[in-house]
Tab-separated table of C-alpha atoms in Angstrom:
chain	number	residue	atom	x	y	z
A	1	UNK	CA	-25.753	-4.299	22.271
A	2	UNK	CA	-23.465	-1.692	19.947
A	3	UNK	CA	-20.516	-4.237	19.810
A	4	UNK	CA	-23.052	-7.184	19.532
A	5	UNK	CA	-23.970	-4.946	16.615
A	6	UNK	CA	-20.561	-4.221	15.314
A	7	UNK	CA	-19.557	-7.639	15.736
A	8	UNK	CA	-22.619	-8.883	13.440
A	9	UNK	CA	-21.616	-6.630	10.680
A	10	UNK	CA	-18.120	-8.186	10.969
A	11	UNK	CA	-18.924	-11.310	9.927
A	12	UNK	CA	-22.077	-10.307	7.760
A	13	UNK	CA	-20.037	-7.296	5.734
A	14	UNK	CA	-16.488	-6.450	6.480
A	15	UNK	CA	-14.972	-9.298	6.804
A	16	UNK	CA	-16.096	-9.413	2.864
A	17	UNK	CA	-13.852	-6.446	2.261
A	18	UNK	CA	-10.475	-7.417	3.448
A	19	UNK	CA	-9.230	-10.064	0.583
A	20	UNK	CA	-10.146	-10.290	-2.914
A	21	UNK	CA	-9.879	-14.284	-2.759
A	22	UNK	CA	-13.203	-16.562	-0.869
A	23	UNK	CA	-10.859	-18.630	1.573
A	24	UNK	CA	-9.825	-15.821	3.158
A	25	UNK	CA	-13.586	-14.120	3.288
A	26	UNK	CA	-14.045	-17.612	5.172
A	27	UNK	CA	-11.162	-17.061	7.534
A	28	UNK	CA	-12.225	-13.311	8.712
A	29	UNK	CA	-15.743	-14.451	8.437
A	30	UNK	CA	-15.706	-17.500	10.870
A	31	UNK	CA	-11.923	-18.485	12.385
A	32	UNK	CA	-10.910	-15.180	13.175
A	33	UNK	CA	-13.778	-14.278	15.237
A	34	UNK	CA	-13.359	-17.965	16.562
A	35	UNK	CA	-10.014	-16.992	18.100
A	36	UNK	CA	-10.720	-13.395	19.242
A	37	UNK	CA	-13.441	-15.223	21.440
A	38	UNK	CA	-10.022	-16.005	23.187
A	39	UNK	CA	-7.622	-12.927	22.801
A	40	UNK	CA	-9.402	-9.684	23.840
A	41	UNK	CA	-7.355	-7.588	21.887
A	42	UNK	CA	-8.390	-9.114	18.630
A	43	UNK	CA	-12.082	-8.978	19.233
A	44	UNK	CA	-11.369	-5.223	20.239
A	45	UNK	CA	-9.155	-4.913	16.792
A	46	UNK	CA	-12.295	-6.644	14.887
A	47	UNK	CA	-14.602	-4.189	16.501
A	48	UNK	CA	-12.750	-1.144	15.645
A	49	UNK	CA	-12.339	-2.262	11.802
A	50	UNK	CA	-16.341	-2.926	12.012
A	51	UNK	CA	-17.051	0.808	13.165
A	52	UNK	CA	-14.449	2.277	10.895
A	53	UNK	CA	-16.649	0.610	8.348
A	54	UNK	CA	-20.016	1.517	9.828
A	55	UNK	CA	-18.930	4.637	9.433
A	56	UNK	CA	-17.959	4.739	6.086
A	57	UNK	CA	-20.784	3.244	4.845
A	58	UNK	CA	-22.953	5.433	6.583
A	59	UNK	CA	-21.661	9.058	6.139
A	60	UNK	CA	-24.128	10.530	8.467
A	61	UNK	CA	-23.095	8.953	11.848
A	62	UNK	CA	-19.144	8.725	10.603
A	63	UNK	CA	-18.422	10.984	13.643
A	64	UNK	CA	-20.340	8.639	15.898
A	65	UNK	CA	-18.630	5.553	14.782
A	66	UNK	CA	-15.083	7.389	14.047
A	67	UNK	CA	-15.054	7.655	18.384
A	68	UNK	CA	-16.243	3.847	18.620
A	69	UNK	CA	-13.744	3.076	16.335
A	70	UNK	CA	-10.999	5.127	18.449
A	71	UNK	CA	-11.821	3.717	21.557
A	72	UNK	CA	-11.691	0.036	20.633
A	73	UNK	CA	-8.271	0.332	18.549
A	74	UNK	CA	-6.852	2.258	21.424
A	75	UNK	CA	-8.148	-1.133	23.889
A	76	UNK	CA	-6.901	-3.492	21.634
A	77	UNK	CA	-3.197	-1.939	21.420
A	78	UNK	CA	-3.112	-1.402	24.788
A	79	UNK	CA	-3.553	-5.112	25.499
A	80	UNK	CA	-1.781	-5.507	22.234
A	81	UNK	CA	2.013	-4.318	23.536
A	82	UNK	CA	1.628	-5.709	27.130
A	83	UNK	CA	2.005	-9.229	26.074
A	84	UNK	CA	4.065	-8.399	22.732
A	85	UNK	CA	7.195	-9.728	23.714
A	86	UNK	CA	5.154	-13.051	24.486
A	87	UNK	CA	4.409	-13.809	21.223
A	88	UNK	CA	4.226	-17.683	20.992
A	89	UNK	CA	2.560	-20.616	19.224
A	90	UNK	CA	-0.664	-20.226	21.564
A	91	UNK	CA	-1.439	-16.480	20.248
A	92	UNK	CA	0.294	-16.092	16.916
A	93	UNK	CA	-3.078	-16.399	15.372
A	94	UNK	CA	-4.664	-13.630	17.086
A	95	UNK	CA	-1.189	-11.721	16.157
A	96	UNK	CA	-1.253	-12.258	12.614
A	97	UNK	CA	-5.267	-11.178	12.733
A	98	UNK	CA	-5.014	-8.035	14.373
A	99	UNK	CA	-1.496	-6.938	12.421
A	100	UNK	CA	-3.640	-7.496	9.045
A	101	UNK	CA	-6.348	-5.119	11.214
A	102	UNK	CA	-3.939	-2.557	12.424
A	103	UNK	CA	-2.789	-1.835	8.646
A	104	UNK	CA	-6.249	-1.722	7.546
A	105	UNK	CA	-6.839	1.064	10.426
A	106	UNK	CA	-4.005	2.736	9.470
A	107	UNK	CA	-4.863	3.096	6.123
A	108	UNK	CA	-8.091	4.223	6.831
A	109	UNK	CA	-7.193	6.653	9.258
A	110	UNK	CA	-7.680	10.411	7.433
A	111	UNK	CA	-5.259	11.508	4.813
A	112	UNK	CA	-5.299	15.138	5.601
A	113	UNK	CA	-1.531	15.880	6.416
A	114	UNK	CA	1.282	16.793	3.519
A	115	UNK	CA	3.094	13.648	4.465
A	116	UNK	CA	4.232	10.891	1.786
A	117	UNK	CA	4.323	8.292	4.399
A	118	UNK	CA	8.035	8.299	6.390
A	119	UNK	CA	8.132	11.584	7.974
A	120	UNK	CA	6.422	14.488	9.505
A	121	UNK	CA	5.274	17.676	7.277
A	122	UNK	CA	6.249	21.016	9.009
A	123	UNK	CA	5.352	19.941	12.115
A	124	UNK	CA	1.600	17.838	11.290
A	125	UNK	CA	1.177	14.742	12.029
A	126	UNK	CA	2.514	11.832	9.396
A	127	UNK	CA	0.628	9.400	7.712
A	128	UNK	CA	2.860	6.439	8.416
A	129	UNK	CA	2.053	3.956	5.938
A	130	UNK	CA	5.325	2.524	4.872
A	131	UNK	CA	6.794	1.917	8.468
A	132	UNK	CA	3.532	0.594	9.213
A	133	UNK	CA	3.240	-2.217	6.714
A	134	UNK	CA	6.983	-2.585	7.184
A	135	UNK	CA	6.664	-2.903	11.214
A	136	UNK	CA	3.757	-5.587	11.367
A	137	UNK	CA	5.543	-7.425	8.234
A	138	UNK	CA	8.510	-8.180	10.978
A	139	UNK	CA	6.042	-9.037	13.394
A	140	UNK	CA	5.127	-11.537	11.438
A	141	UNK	CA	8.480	-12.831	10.321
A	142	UNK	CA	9.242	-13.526	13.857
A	143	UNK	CA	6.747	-15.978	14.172
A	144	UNK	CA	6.363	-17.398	10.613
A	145	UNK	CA	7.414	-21.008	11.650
A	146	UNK	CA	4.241	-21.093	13.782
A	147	UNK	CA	2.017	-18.567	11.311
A	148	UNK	CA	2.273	-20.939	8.266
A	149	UNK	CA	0.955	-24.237	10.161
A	150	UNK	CA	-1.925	-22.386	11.959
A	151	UNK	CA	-5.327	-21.560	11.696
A	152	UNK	CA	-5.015	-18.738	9.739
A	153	UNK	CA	-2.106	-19.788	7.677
A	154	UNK	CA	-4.749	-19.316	4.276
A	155	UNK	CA	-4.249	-15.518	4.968
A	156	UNK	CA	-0.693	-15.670	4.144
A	157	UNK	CA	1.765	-16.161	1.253
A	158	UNK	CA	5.336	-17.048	1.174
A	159	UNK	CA	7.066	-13.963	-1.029
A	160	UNK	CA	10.542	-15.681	-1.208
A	161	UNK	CA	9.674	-17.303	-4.437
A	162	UNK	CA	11.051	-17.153	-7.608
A	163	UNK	CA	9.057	-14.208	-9.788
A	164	UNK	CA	7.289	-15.812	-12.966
A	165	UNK	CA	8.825	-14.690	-16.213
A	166	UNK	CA	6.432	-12.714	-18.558
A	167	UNK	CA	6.453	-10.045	-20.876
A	168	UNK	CA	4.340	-7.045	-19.070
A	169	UNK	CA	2.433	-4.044	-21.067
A	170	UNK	CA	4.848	-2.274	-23.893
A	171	UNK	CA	3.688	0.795	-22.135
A	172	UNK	CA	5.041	-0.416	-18.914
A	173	UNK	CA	8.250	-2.179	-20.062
A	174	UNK	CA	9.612	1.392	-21.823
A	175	UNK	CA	8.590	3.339	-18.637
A	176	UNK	CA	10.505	0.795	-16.120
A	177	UNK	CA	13.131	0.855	-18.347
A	178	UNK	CA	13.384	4.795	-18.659
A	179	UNK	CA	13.340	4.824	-14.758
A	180	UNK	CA	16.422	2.300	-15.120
A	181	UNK	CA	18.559	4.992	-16.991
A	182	UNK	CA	17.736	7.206	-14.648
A	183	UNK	CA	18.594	5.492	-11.875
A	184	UNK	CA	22.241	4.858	-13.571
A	185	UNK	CA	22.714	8.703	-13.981
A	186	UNK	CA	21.400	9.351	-10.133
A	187	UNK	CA	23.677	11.416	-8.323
A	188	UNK	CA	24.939	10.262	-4.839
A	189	UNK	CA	27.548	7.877	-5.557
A	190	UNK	CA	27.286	4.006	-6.024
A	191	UNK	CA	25.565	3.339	-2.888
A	192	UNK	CA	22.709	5.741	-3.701
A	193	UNK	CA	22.479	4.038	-7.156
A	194	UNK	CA	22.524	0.363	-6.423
A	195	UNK	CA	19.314	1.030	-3.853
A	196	UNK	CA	18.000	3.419	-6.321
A	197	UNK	CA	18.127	-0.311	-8.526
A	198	UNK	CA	17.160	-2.399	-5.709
A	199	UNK	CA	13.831	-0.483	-5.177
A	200	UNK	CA	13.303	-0.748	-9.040
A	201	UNK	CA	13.723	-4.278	-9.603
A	202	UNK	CA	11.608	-4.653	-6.322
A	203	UNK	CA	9.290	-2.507	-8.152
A	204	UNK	CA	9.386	-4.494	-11.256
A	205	UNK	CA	8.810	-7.923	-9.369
A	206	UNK	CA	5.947	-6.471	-7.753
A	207	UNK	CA	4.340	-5.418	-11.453
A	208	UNK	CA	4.812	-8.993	-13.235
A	209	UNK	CA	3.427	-10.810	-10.112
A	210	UNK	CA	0.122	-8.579	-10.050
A	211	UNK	CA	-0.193	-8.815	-13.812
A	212	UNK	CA	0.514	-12.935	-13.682
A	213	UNK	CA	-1.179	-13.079	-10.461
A	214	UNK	CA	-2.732	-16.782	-9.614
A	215	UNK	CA	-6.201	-17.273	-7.784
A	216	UNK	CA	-4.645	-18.515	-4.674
A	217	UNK	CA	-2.704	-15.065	-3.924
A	218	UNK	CA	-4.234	-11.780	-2.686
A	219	UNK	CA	-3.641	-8.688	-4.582
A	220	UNK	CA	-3.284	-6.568	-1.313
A	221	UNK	CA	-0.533	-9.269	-0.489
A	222	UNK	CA	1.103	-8.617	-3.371
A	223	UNK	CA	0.513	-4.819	-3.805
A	224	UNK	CA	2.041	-4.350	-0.501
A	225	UNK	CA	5.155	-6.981	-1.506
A	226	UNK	CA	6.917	-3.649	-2.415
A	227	UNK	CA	7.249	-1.371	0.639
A	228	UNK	CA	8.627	-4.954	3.036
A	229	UNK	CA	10.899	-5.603	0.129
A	230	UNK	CA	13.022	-2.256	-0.770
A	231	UNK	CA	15.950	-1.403	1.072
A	232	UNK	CA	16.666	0.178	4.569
A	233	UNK	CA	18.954	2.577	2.288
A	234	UNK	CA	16.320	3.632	-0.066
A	235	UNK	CA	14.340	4.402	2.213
A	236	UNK	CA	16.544	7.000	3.949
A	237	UNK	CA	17.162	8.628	0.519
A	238	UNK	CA	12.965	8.845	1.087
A	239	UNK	CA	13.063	10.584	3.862
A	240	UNK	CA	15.865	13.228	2.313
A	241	UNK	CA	12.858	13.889	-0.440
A	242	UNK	CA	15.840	12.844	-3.076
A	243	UNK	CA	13.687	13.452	-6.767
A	244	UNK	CA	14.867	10.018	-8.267
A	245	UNK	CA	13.323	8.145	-4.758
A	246	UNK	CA	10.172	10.134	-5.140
A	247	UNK	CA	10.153	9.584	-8.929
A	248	UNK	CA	10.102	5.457	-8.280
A	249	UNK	CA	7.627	5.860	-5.774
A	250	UNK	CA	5.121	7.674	-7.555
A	251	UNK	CA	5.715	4.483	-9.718
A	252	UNK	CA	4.692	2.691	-7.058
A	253	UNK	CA	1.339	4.190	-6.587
A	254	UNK	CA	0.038	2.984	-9.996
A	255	UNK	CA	0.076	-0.336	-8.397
A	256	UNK	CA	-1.277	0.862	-4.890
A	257	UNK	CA	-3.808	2.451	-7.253
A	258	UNK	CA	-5.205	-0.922	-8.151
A	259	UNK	CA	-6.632	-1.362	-4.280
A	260	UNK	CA	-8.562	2.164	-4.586
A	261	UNK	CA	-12.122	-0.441	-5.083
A	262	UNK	CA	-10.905	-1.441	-0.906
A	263	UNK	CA	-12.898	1.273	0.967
A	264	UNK	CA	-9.793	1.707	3.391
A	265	UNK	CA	-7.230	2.451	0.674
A	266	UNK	CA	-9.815	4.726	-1.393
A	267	UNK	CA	-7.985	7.723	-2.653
A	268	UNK	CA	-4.415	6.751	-1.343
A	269	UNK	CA	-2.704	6.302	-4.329
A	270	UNK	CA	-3.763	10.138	-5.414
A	271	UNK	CA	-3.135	11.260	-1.684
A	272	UNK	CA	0.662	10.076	-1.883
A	273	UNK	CA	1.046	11.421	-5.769
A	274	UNK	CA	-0.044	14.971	-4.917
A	275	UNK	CA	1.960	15.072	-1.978
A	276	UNK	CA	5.105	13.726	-4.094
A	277	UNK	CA	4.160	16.949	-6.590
A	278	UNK	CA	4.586	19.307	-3.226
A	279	UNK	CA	8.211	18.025	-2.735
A	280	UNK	CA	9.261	17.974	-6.236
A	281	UNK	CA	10.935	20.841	-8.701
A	282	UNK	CA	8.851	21.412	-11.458
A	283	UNK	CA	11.754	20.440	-13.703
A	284	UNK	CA	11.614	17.218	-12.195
A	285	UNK	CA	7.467	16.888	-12.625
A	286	UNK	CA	7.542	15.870	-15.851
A	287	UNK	CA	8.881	12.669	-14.541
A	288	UNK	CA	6.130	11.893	-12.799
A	289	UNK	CA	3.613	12.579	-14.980
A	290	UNK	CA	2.603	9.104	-16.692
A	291	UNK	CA	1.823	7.737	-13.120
A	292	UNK	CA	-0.357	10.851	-12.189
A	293	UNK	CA	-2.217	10.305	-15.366
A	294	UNK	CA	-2.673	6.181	-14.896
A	295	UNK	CA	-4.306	6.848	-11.674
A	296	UNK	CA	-6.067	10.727	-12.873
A	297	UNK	CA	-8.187	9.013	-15.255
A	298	UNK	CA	-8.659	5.670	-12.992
A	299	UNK	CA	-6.814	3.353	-15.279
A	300	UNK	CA	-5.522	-0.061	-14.333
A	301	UNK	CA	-2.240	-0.271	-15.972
A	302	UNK	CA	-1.550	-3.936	-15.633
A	303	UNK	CA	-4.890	-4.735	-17.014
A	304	UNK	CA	-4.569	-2.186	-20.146
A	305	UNK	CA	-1.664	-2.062	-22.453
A	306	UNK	CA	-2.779	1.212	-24.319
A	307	UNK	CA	-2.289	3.747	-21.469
A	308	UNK	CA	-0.409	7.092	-22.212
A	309	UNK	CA	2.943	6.746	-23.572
A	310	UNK	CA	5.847	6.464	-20.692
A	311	UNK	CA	8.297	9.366	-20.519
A	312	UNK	CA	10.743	9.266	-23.533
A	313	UNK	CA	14.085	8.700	-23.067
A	314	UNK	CA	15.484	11.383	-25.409
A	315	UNK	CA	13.856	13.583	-22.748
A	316	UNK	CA	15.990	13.307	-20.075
A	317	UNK	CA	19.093	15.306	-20.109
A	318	UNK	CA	23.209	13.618	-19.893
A	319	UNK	CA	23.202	15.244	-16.487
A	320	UNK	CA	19.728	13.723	-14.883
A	321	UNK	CA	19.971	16.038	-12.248
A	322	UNK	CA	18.653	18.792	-14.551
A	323	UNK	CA	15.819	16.818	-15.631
A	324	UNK	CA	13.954	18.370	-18.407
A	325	UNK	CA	12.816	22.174	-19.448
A	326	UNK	CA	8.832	21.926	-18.137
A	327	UNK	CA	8.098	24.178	-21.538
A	328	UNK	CA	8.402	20.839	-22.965
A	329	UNK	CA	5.462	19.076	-21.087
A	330	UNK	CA	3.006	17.326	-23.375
A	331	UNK	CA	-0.469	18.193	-22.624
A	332	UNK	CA	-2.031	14.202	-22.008
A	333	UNK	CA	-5.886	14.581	-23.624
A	334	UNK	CA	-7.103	11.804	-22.329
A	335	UNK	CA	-6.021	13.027	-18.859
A	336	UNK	CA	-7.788	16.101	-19.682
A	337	UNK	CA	-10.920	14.193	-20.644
A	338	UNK	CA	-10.677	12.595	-17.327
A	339	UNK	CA	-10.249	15.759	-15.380
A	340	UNK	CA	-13.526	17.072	-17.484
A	341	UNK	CA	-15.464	14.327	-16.234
């Protein structure tokens, strides 16, 4: 009877909360229970997601349903990597389903470590976001051909496409381009500064697309474009805790920001910016500071062209690596006015 229950408020609640757009409400409403009747470990994936939910909704048994939750992931991945390396055209379906689950569970899972994401903290346990959604993005790949002509190709969209050409918020446009100079003075040689680029341009695409984004396309899809798209060597210069990697992805979190209505990415955006601001010198905070106000005072950036002004570019030094004096930090009122709410 509980995972009669939990699979009820599947199909009655969360598969509601998964996707902005109605065809794919349809798909986690109706196919993908459909096909977990015949994969096990999706139906256990679908229950887990259901009590993660429960639980969420109902703060008073969130311990109770935390365990449920627990035990079904740890079912479904157990059946999950036994028949991994089978991955064909009769379960790529129930592959695609329970990847799209095992990133929602992920994201879900507490953010109580110091971690931005790629590495442990001193020792605690990481909150592996980035490899994550990177990880079940080549899962996919490797079975695309048979993905798009499924059942559940509606939950999917194609990202090699060419990026529609628009102007984005003034605001937005001087603080890209800011992060642009700084990415030509980055120290580290050429190689450090052409995936310093890559992971801006990346960045870039990812803004016009959410800002110009059509009703066909999900803004999860597109918010999460970003971390599948930026460079193997970027990423390592993450891991080092490099300032000008950490600057671009605080950048990043303004658009993760705009997914903080999902109740599994609540408070992420904040969780990854105050983490950056443990790993940073304070000359370097001041670099970060626009994003931490866009998402202090719960602003959507791509939906509001009057945000704070970007960081100005007489502020940054001929040497970057010295960043600015913080005796020159602007107090941001309507952050304050935020923060006094």
């Amino acid at each position: 009877m509980a995972e009669l229950e939990l699979l009820h408020h599947f199909t009655t609640e969360t598969c509601y909360t998964l996707s902005d757009r109605s065809e794919s409400h349809e798909l986690w409403r109706v196919t993908v229970p459909q096909v977990a009747f015949q994969h096990d470990f999706l139906m256990r994936g679908i229950l887990a997601i259901s009590a993660l939910h429960l639980g969420c909704l109902r703060p008073d048994r969130q311990t109770d349903w935390g365990h449920v939750a627990a035990k079904q992931q740890d079912a479904a991945l157990s059946s999950f990597r036994k028949i991994m390396t089978n991955m064909d055209e009769s379960n790529c379906d129930a592959f695609l389903a329970l990847s799209s689950l095992i990133v929602v569970y992920g994201f879900e899972s507490p953010k109580a470590s110091h971690s931005l994401g790629m590495f442990d903290y001193k020792g605690q346990d990481s909150d592996e976001w980035l490899p994550l959604i990177r990880g079940v993005n080549s899962i996919i790949m490797s079975v695309w051909p048979w993905i798009k002509n499924g059942r559940l190709s509606g939950l999917l969209h194609d990202h090699i496409q060419e990026p529609p050409q628009t102007e984005l918020p003034s605001v937005l446009s001087e603080q890209l381009t800011h992060l642009a100079d700084m990415c030509d003075r980055a120290s580290g040689g050429p190689e450090a500064v052409n995936a310093y680029k890559a992971a801006l341009e990346t960045l870039r695409v990812s803004f016009v697309r959410m800002n110009n984004r059509p009703p066909y396309e999900c803004e999860v899809s597109i918010a999460f474009l970003w971390p599948v798209m930026i460079p193997q060597e970027y990423i390592m210069m993450l891991n080092e805790k490099r300032p000008e990697a950490l600057v671009i992805l605080a950048h990043y979190c303004v658009i993760l920001h705009h997914l903080d209505d999902y109740w599994w990415m609540r408070g992420w955006a904040m969780h990854i910016i105050d983490n950056i601001h443990r790993e940073l010198d304070e000359n370097w905070l001041y670099f970060v500071q626009w994003p931490t106000n866009v998402i202090s005072v719960d602003q959507k950036v791509l939906t509001d062209g009057t945000l704070q002004n970007p960081i100005s570019g007489n502020r940054v030094s001929n040497n970057f690596n010295t960043a600015i004096d913080s005796s020159l930090n602007i107090p941001n009122e309507e952050a304050k006015a935020g923060n006094d709410r």
